[in-house]
Amino acid sequence: MKNVWKLSNYLFDWQWKKWNQKVMLVSGILAVFCLIAMAFPTGNPQSYEYYSKYFQSYDMAVDGSLLPVVFGLGLILILIGLFIQIKGFSTNAKGIYTLFLLPMKRREVYLSFLLSAGAAITVYYLMWLMLLVAAYFPVMAVYESKAAQEVFILAKDNIVTGLEVSQNNGLFLAFQRSAFLRAFFPASLWYVLPVIGGLALIVTGIFFAGFYTQEIGIRIIGSFGAIVCGGYIYLQDFIRGVRLAMGHGVTNHALGHATILGLVGIAVAVVLQLYIIRRLEDRKDL
């Protein structure tokens, strides 16, 4: 395991310098701009019947911003970078032969790539989580100060000013109410499983496309099927949250359905990973 750890660190460092560092820097800068824009909203005050011109809760501000788009594009680029890294070593005969000539078993080399990929996705998630948590306090401070100065139109001929709009546990409530935060940064095990299952299948599809070189048909079906199914599992809670926010009904078993699919995704990913490792160890051209 010591060699696995060393190789995974090398692969992560290589990927960080070549790709991930730039993606995370651009993604972080765009996220900061979106958060700043959230703190200074504009709009017609007549269109806000129950809210001040400037006040929104944090979950409303996040879901109404471009943060979900920026996060999604950054994650896609991280995943593309993983595929480029794998293909770079696989198509470069010198690179792949060097790796497999190390005093390690092939499955250990494969596991090093897997650990490096997991670390890259985890670091990206942690960066975004820290940004979203840190931004809550200044953004809501601006909203609350603006709301105290604005006119609230509660009903016809019922107008008040200077309402106290601060929330207790507002950050926790935002992670429960926001379609984006609840789906991609879940605070509950039931929401964590679809995220893990979906990402596991997507990464498995990338590894299938990069490491499986025997039958081209199986390679295409396996990689494409894993990525599509993983994407469906990963996004379904977000789509469900958007539908709820738009006033569309969802079935009562939707959450349990997502949890089951998450578990299935994890199980299928494990099976496919073991299959890739077995075929990799059977290769005679390495």
mmCIF file of C-alpha atoms in Angstrom, residues 125 129 133 169 171-195 237 255:
data_model
loop_
_atom_site.group_PDB
_atom_site.id
_atom_site.type_symbol
_atom_site.label_atom_id
_atom_site.label_comp_id
_atom_site.label_asym_id
_atom_site.label_seq_id
_atom_site.Cartn_x
_atom_site.Cartn_y
_atom_site.Cartn_z
ATOM 1 C CA TYR A 125 -15.980 19.607 -3.606
ATOM 2 C CA LEU A 129 -18.163 23.833 0.193
ATOM 3 C CA VAL A 133 -20.272 28.366 3.759
ATOM 4 C CA ASN A 169 -29.886 28.170 11.606
ATOM 5 C CA LEU A 171 -27.165 28.161 6.768
ATOM 6 C CA PHE A 172 -28.437 24.723 7.797
ATOM 7 C CA LEU A 173 -31.888 25.540 6.399
ATOM 8 C CA ALA A 174 -30.310 26.659 3.121
ATOM 9 C CA PHE A 175 -28.664 23.248 2.695
ATOM 10 C CA GLN A 176 -32.066 21.637 3.285
ATOM 11 C CA ARG A 177 -34.166 23.913 1.076
ATOM 12 C CA SER A 178 -31.891 24.707 -1.863
ATOM 13 C CA ALA A 179 -32.270 22.318 -4.797
ATOM 14 C CA PHE A 180 -28.593 22.821 -5.679
ATOM 15 C CA LEU A 181 -27.128 22.515 -2.182
ATOM 16 C CA ARG A 182 -29.343 19.623 -1.083
ATOM 17 C CA ALA A 183 -28.580 17.603 -4.217
ATOM 18 C CA PHE A 184 -24.819 18.166 -4.539
ATOM 19 C CA PHE A 185 -23.801 18.952 -0.933
ATOM 20 C CA PRO A 186 -26.239 16.729 0.969
ATOM 21 C CA ALA A 187 -26.526 16.896 4.734
ATOM 22 C CA SER A 188 -28.405 13.591 4.944
ATOM 23 C CA LEU A 189 -27.246 10.039 4.259
ATOM 24 C CA TRP A 190 -30.273 9.495 2.018
ATOM 25 C CA TYR A 191 -29.110 12.286 -0.262
ATOM 26 C CA VAL A 192 -25.425 11.328 -0.024
ATOM 27 C CA LEU A 193 -25.949 7.880 -1.539
ATOM 28 C CA PRO A 194 -27.229 9.082 -4.949
ATOM 29 C CA VAL A 195 -24.312 11.529 -5.179
ATOM 30 C CA ASP A 237 -32.264 14.779 -6.761
ATOM 31 C CA LEU A 255 -36.383 9.982 -2.075
#
